[in-house]
XYZ file of C-alpha atoms in Angstrom:
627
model
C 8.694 17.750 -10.920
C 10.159 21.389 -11.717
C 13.536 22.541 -12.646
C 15.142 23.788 -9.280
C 17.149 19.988 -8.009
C 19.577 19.537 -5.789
C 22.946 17.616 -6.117
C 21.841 13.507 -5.323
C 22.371 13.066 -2.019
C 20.568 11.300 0.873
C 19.099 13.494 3.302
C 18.853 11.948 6.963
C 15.838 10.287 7.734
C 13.526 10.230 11.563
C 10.489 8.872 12.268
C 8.115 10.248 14.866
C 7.386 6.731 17.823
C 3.837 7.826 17.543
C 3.944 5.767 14.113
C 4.774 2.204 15.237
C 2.763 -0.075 18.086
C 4.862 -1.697 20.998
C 6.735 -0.217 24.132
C 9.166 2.993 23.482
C 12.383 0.880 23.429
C 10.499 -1.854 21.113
C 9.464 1.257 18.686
C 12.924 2.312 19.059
C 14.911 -1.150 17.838
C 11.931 -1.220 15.043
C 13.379 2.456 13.854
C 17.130 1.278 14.154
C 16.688 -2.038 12.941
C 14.803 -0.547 9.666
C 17.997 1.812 8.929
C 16.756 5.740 10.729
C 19.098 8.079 11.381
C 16.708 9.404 14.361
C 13.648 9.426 16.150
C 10.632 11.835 17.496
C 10.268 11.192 20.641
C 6.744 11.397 21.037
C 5.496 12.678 24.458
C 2.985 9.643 25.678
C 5.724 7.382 24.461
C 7.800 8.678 27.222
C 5.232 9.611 30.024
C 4.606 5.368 29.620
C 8.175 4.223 29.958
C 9.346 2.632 33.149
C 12.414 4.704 32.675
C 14.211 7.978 33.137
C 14.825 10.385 29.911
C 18.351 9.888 30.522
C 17.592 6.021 30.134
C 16.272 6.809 26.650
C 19.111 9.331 25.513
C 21.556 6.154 26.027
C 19.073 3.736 24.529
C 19.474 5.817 21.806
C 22.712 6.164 21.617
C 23.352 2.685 21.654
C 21.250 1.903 18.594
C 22.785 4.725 16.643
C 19.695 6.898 16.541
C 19.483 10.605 17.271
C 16.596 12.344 19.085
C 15.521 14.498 16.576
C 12.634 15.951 17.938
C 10.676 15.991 21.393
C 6.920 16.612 20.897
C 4.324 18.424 21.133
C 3.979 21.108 23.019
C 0.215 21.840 23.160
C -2.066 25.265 23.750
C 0.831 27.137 24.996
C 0.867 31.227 22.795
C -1.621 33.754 23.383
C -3.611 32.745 26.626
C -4.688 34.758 29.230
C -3.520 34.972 32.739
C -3.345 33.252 34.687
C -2.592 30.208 31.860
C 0.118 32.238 30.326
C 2.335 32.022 33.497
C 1.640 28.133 34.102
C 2.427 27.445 30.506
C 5.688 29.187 30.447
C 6.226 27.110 34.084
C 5.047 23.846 32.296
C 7.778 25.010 29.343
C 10.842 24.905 31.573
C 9.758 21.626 32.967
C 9.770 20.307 29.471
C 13.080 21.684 29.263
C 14.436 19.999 31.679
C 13.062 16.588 30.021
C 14.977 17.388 27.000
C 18.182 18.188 28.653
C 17.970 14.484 29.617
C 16.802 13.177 26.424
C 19.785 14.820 24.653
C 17.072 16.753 22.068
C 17.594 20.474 21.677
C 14.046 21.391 19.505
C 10.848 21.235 20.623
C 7.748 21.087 18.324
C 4.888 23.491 19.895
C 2.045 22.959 18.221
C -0.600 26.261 17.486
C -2.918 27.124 20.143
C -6.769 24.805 19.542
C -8.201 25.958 23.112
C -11.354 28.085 22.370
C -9.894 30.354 25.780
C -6.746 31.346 23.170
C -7.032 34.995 22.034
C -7.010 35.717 18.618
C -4.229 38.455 18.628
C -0.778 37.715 16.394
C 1.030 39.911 18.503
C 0.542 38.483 21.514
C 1.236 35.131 20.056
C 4.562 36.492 19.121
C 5.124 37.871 22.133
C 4.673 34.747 24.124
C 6.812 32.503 21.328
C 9.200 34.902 22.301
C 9.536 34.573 25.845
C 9.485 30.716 25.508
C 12.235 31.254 22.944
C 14.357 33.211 25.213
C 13.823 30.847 27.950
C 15.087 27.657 25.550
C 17.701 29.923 24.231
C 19.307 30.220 27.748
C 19.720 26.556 28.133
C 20.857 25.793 24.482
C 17.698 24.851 23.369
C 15.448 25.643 20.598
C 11.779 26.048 19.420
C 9.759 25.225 15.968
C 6.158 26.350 16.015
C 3.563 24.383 13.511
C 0.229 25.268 12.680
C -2.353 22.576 13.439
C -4.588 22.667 10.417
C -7.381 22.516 13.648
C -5.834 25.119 15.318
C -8.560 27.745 17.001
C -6.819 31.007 15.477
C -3.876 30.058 13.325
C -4.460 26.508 11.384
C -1.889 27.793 8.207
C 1.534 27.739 7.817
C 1.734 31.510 6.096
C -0.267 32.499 9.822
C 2.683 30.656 11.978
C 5.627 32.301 9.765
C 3.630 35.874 10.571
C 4.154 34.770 13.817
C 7.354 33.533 14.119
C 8.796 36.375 11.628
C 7.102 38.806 14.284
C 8.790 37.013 17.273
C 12.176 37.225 15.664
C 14.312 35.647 17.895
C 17.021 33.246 16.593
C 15.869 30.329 18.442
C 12.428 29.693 16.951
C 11.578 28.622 13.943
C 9.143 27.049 11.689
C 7.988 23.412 11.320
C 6.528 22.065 8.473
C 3.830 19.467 7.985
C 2.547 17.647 4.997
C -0.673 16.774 6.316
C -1.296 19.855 8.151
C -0.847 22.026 4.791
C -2.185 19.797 2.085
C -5.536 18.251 4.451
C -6.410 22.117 3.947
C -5.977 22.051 0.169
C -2.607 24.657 0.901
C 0.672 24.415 -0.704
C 4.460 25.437 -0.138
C 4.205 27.245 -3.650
C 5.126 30.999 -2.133
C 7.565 29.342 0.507
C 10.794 29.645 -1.329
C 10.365 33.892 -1.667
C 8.654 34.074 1.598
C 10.852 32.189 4.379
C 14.739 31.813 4.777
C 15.778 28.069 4.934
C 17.789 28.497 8.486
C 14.144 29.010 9.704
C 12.539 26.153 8.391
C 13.761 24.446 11.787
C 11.856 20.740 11.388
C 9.704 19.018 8.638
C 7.389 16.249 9.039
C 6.229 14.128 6.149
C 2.609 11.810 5.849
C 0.224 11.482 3.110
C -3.364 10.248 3.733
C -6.433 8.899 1.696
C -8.969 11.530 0.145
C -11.478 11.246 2.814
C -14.548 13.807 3.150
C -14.107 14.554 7.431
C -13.233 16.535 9.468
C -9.313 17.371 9.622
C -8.933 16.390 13.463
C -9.604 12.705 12.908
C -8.648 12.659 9.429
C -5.567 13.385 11.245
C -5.465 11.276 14.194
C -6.532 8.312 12.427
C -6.400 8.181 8.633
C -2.561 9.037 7.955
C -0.188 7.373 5.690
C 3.041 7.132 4.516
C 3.944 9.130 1.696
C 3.388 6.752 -1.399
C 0.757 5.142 -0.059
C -1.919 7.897 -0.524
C -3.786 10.430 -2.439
C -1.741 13.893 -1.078
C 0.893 15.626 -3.497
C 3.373 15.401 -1.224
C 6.197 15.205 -3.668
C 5.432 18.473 -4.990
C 5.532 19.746 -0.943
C 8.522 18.462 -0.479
C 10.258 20.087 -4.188
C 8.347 23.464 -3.205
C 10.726 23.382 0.327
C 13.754 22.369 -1.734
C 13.306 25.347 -3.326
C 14.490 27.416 -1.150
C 17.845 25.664 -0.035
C 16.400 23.955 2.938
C 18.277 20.694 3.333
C 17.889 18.832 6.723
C 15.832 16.124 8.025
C 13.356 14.083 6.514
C 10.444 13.076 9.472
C 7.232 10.633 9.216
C 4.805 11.680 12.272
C 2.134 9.697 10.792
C -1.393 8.749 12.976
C -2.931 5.216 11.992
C -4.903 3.290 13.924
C -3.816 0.015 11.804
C 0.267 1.054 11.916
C -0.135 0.954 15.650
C -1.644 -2.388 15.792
C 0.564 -3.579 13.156
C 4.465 -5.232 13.735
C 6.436 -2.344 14.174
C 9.752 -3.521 12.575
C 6.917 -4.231 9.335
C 6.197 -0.522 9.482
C 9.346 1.058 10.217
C 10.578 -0.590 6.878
C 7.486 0.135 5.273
C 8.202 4.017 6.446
C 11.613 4.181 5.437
C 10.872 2.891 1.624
C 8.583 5.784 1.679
C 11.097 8.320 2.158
C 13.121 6.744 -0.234
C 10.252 6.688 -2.958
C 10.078 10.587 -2.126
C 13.793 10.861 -2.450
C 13.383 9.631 -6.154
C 10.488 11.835 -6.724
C 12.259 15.144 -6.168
C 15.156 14.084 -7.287
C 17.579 13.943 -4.530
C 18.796 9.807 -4.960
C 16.799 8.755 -8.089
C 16.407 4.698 -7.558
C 16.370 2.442 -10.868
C 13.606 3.734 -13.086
C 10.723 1.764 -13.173
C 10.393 -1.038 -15.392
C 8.066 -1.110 -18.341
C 5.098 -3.791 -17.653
C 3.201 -5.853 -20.085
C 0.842 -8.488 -18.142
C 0.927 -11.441 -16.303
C 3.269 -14.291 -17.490
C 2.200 -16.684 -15.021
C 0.683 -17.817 -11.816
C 2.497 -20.329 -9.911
C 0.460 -23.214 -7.934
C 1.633 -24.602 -4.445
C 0.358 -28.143 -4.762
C 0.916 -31.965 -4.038
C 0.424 -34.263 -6.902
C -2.868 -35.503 -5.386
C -4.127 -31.784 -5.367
C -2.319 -31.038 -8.637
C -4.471 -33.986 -10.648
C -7.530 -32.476 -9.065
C -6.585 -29.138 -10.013
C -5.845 -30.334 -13.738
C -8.889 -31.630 -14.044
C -10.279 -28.606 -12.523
C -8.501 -26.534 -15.183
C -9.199 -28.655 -17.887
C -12.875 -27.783 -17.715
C -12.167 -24.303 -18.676
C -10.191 -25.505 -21.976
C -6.085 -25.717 -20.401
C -4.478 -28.458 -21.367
C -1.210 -29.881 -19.507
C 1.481 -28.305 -22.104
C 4.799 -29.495 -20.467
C 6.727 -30.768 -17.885
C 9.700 -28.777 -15.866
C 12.997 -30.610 -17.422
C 14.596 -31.159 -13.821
C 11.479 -30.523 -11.215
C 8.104 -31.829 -10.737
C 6.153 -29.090 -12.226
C 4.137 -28.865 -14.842
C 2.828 -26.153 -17.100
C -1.076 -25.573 -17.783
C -1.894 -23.681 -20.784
C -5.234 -21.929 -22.530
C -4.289 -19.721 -25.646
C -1.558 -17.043 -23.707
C -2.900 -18.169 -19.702
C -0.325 -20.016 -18.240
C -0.328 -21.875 -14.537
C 2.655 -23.669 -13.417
C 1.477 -26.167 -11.121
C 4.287 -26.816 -9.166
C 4.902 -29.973 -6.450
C 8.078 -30.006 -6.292
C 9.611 -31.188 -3.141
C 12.213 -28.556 -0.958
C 11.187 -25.534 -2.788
C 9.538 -22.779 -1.963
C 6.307 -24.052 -3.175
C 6.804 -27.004 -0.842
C 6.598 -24.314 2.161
C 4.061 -22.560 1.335
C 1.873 -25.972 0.785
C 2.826 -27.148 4.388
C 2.169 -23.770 5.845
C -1.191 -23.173 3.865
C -1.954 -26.537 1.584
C -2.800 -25.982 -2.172
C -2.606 -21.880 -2.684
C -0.614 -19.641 -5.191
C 2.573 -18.987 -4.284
C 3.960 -17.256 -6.938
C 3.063 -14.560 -9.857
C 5.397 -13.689 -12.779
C 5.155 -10.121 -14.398
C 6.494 -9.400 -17.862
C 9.028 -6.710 -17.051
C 11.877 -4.884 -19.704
C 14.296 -5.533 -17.689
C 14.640 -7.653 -14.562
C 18.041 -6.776 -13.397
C 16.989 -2.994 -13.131
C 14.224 -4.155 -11.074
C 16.015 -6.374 -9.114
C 18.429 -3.296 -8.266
C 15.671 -1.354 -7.486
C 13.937 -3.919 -5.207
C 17.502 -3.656 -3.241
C 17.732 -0.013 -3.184
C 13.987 -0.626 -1.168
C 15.416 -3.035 1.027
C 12.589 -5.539 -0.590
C 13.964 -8.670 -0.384
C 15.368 -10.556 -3.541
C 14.370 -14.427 -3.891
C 16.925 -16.329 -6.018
C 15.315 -20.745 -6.775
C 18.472 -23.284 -7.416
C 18.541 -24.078 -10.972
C 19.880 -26.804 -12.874
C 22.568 -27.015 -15.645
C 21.008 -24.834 -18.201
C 18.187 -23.665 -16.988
C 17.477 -19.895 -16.781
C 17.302 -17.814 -13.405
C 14.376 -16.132 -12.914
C 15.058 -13.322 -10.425
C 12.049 -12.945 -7.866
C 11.086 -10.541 -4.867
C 9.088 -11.189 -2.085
C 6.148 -9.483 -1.632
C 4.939 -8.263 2.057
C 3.100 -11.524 2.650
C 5.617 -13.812 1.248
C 4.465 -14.119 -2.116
C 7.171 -14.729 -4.848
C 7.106 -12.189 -7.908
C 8.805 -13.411 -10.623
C 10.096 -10.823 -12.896
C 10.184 -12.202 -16.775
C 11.728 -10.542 -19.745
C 9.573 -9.278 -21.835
C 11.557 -9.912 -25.267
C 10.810 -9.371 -29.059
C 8.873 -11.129 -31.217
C 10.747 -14.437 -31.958
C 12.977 -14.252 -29.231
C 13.506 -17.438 -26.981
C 10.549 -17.634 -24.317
C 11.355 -19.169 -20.804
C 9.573 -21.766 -21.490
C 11.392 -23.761 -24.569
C 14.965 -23.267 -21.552
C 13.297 -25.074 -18.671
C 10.271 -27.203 -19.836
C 9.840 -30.306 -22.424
C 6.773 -28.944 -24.276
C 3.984 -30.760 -25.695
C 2.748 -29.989 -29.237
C 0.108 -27.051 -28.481
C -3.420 -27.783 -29.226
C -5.743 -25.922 -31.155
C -8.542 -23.533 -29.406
C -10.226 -20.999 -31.250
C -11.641 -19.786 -28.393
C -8.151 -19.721 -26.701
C -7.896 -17.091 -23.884
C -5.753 -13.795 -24.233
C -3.813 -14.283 -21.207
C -4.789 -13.134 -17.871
C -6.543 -10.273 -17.439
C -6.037 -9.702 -13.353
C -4.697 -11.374 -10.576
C -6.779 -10.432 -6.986
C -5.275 -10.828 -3.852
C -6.975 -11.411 -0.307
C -5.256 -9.709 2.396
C -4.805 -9.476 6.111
C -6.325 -6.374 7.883
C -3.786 -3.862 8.119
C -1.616 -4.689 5.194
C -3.366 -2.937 2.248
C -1.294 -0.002 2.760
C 1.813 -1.927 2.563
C 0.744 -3.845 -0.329
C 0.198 -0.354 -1.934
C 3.368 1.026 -1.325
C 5.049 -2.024 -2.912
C 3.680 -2.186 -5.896
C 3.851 1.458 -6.402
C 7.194 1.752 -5.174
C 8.852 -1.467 -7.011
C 6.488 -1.461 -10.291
C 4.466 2.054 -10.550
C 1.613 0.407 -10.299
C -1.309 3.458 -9.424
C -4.363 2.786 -6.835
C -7.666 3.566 -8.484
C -10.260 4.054 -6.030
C -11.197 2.098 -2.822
C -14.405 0.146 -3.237
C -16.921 -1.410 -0.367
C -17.996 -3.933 -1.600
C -21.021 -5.978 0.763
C -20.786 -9.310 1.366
C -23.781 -11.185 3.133
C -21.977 -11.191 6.362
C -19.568 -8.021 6.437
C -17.954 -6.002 4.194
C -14.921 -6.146 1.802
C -12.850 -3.251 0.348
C -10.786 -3.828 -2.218
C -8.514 -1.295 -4.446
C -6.640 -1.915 -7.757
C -3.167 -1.914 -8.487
C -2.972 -0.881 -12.149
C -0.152 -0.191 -14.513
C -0.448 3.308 -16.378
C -0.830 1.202 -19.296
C -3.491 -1.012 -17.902
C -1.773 -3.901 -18.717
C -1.062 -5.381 -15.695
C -4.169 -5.156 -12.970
C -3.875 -6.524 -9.360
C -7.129 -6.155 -7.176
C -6.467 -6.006 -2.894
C -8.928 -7.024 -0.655
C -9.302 -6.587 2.768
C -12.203 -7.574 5.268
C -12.433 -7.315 8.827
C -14.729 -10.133 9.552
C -13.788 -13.139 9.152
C -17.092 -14.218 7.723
C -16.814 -12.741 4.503
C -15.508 -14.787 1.858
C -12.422 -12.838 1.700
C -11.745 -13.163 5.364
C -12.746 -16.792 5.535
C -9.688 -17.286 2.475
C -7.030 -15.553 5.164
C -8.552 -16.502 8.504
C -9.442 -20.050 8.134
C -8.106 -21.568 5.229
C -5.117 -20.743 2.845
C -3.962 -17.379 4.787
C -3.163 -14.257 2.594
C -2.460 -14.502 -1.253
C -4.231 -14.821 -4.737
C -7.521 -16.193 -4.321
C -9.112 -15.005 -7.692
C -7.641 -14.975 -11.169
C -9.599 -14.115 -14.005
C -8.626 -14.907 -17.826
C -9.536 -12.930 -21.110
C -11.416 -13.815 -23.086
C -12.019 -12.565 -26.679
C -16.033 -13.668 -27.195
C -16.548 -14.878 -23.273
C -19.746 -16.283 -24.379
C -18.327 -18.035 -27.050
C -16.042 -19.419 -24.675
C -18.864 -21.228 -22.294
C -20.882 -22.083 -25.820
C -17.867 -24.632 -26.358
C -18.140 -27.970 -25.510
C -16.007 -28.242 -22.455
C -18.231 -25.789 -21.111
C -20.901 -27.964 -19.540
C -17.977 -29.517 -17.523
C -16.992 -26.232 -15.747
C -18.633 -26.035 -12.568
C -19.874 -22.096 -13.156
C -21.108 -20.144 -10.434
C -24.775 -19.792 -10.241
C -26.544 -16.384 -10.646
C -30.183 -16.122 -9.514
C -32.951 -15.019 -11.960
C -33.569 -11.289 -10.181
C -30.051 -10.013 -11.088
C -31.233 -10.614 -14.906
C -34.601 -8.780 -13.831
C -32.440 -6.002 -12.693
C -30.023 -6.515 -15.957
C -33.092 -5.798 -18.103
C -34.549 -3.128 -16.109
C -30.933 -0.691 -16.011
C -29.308 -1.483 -19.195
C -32.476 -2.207 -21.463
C -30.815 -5.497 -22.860
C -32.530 -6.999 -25.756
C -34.425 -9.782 -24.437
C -32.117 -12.695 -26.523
C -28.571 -10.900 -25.112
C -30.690 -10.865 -21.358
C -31.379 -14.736 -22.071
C -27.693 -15.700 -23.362
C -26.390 -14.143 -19.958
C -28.768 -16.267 -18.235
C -27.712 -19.217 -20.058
C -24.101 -18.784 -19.785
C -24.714 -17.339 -15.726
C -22.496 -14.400 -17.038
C -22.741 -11.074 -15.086
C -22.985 -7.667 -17.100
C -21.462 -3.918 -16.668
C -21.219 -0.666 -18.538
C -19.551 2.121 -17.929
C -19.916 5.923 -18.241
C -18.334 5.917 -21.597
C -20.281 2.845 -23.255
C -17.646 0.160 -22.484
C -18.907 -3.224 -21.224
C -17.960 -5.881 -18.856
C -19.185 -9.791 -19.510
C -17.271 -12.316 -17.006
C -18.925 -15.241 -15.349
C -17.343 -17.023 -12.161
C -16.347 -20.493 -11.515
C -16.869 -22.372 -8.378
C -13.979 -22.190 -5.643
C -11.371 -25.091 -5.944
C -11.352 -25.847 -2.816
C -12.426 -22.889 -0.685
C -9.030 -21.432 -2.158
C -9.292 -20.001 -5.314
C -11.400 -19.130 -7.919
C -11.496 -18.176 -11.513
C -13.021 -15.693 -13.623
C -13.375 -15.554 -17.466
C -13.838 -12.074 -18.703
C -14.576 -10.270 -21.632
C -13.314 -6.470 -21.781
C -14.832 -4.314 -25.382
C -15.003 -0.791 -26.155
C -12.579 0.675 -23.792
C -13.699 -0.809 -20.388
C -11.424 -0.732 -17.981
C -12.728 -1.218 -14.309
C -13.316 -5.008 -12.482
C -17.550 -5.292 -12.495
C -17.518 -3.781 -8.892
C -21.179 -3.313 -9.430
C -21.780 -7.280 -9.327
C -19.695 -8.216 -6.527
C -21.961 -8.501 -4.240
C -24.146 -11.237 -6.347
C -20.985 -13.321 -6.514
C -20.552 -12.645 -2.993
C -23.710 -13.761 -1.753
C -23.569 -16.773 -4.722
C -20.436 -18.149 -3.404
C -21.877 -18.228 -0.063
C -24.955 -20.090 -1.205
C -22.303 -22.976 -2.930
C -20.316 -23.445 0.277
C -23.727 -23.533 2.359
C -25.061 -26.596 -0.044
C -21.502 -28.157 -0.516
């Protein structure tokens, strides 16, 4: 990301307690448990603790953490009298909290009071007498602009200032957020300010959202990874000039905060470590080249498993082989294979007692597992290793944030040995000219508040990128969903997220199966062709009502014989921008836990037929109302 790098090395890490939920000494274990060198100490935190500061210093202390930070410090430079006198007052009483914490910097945050006077000087001038004031008790000052602030909302306005000031005990403090929300950049910071005055830097990325920047702020923030902000090429622009010190998350989010803090501390601390390897300063394993979906993995009994084959078998798989030392067996159409797997005292066997007949698995096609093992590690993911049998081959797997296994599968040459001859007594494959092209994408239903750490791990372990969020309406709430795609599009995981738990989505998590895959859609080369076949009047397709063909007809000006093939087949229709189109149709749910898709993708389409969700939406609803 630019030629100026540093030598490796890990810079220490803090996170501001403003980012996690629970009690100050339950935000503090979270931090320590999930590997921080320090800790913000954010103000409210403490003014709620049934404690004294000096109770927190040892806390602390006795979890390893340093207080890197006490903040903020709000409205304090360029007021008039008789506020100018009562903030310098309030100052040394805040000094005397952070003699007891054990913190010697203090974050003061640029004036937003509409009473502040809009006069540089005098903002230096009053930095200065604070400065002086911390300077006589060993204490120190870093001054941020607030990208709300009333007179100075940019950083190049607070280095004026503090230059101006020019005493050795205030600096500058750097924020992500508060630069980038404005469109700004560190790109003149390296020949403007000296390092040893870059005092503090705080780190969060956030979402592309048109609103204003106080409650894009105070609500919408993210880890870095996890949004749309460059703040890679922030963080290279500061390491430009020499700066090395502490790397800080003050991040605002309404769902972090209601969210298990130990969960987001990790979460946090991957970040930083994704940044790390962005600049440069402790590059992980590089990613790992991607090529599709391999498999998807079936929790099941072997009552549910017959009904599933039979399920399956209406959409053309056939049962292709059995597991040589489990009970599982392999389901096959064309290059679409589900391992149905009811095998007792596995993990499979858990996740059917905890949630009955789900997915509990997905296998990518990766270059080369062991490098993404390694780099699973290096993000403290955690590493999932099945007992094998005598000659059987280990497939290395990491679990995903809600417990799903991802199996990582070489992806060798042509000819080479697949996984399947190793472990599996295969049946003589069966001819299907209509044979699917594997599986096109893999959607996942999630709780509320995990999309962001959903994100972050497939962008972080795989380099998967997030296309844009969608809202899409359901008849009784709404559903927002973003895709996980590879760079090369081969591999394409959908997230969705819903708040009530009426909509189909939060029905899957709330009331039935719980979190996972609840959609999986195959390719198909002539989808139509597929459903003309004659094991097509055994799958049970999902219904589409006449007027979306009226509106078919009316926006793409279909011939009247494609319009009537649609209808026949109950396949939905998209194009895009460029010309490429979309045909899928929908199958029934098995169960109220999963159901499939068979989609054809020509000329260069790319996206998911967003623009018909909400007719499958409301269709799937009308099933499960008659059934």
């Amino acid at each position: 990301m630019g030629e100026e790098m540093v030598t490796p090395h890990h810079l220490p890490k803090s996170i501001a307690t403003v980012c996690l939920s629970g009690s100050l000494l339950d935000k503090l274990e979270a931090a320590a448990s999930a590997g921080f060198d320090g800790v913000e100490i954010f103000e409210n935190d403490l003014l709620t603790f049934d404690g004294t500061p000096a109770e927190v210093r040892q806390q602390c202390e006795e979890l390893g953490l340093a207080i890197t930070l006490f903040q903020p410090f709000r409205d304090f430079e360029a007021m008039p009298e008789p506020q100018r006198r009562r903030n310098l007052d309030r100052a040394e009483r805040k000094f005397d909290t952070m003699a007891a914490l054990g913190t010697d910097l203090l974050l003061v945050c640029s004036n937003v009071q509409a009473a502040a006077i809009n006069d540089p000087a005098r903002a230096s001038a009053d930095l200065h007498e604070m400065a002086e004031r911390a300077a006589q008790r060993g204490l120190r000052l870093c001054y941020e602009a607030l990208a709300w602030g009333q007179h100075v909302n940019r950083w190049r306005q607070a280095w004026d200032i503090v230059r101006q000031a020019d005493h050795p005990a205030l600096g500058l403090c750097l924020d992500s957020f508060h630069t980038l929300a404005l469109g700004d950049d560190l790109a003149s910071l390296a020949g403007l300010v000296p390092a040893e005055k870059i005092f503090f830097l705080q780190l969060a990325d956030a979402p592309k959202l048109s609103m204003d920047a106080l409650s894009w702020s105070r609500h919408h923030r993210l880890f870095p990874g996890q949004g749309e902000l460059p703040v890679a090429r922030f963080l290279q622009d500061l390491l430009a000039t020499g700066w090395s010190g502490t790397l800080s998350l003050e991040v605002f989010n309404d769902e972090f905060r209601a969210a298990p803090s130990r969960r987001i501390a990790r979460d946090g601390l991957r970040s930083l470590t994704l940044l790390e390897d962005a600049v440069g300063l402790m590059p992980l394993p590089t990613l790992p080249k991607l090529s599709g979906i391999e498999f998807v993995e079936f929790a099941l009994d072997r009552l549910t498993r017959e009904e599933l084959g039979g399920f399956l078998g209406g959409l053309g798989f056939h049962r292709a082989g059995l597991h040589r030392s489990k009970d599982v067996e392999l389901w096959r159409n064309g290059t679409a294979n589900l391992v149905l797997n009811a095998e007792p005292d596995s993990a499979a066997s858990e996740r059917f007692e905890q949630r009955g007949a789900s997915v509990c698995a997905m296998a990518f096609r990766v270059d080369d597992p062991t490098r993404v093992v390694a780099r699973a590690e290096a993000l403290a993911y955690p590493v999932w290793r099945e007992r094998i049998a005598e000659g059987e081959r280990r497939i290395p797997a990491i679990r995903a944030p809600d417990g799903t296994l991802v199996y990582l599968v070489e992806d060798k040459a042509a000819g080479a040995r697949p996984i399947w001859e190793d472990d599996f007594h295969l049946e003589p494959a069966q001819e299907n000219p209509n044979a699917f092209n594997g599986i096109d994408h893999a959607a996942q239903a999630l709780e509320p508040g995990m999309m962001d750490s959903f994100t972050l791990f497939y962008r972080a372990l795989l380099g998967l990128e997030s296309e844009a969020l969608w809202e899409l309406p359901d008849p009784f709430g709404l559903v927002r969903s973003r895709a996980m795609v590879s760079p090369d599009g081969s591999l394409r995981l959908p997230l969705n997220v819903s708040e009530s738990t009426r909509t189909g989505t939060g029905s899957f998590v709330s009331a039935l199966a719980g979190a996972g895959v609840h959609h999986i859609c195959f390719a198909a080369p002539d989808a139509q062709a597929v459903l003309r076949k004659t094991y097509a009047s055994q799958t049970p397709l999902l219904e589409i009502p006449e007027n979306y063909y009226e509106d078919l007809a009316a926006r793409f000006g279909l011939e009247d014989a494609e319009l009537e093939a649609l209808r026949h087949h109950h396949l939905l229709y998209d194009r895009d921008a460029s010309g490429g189109v979309f045909q899928h149709a929908y199958t029934r749910q098995f169960r109220d836990r999963v159901f499939f898709e068979i989609a054809e993708r020509a000329d260069g389409y790319t996206g998911f037929g967003a623009a018909n969700a909400a007719v499958r939406m409301a269709a799937q609803r009308r099933f499960r109302n008659r059934s």
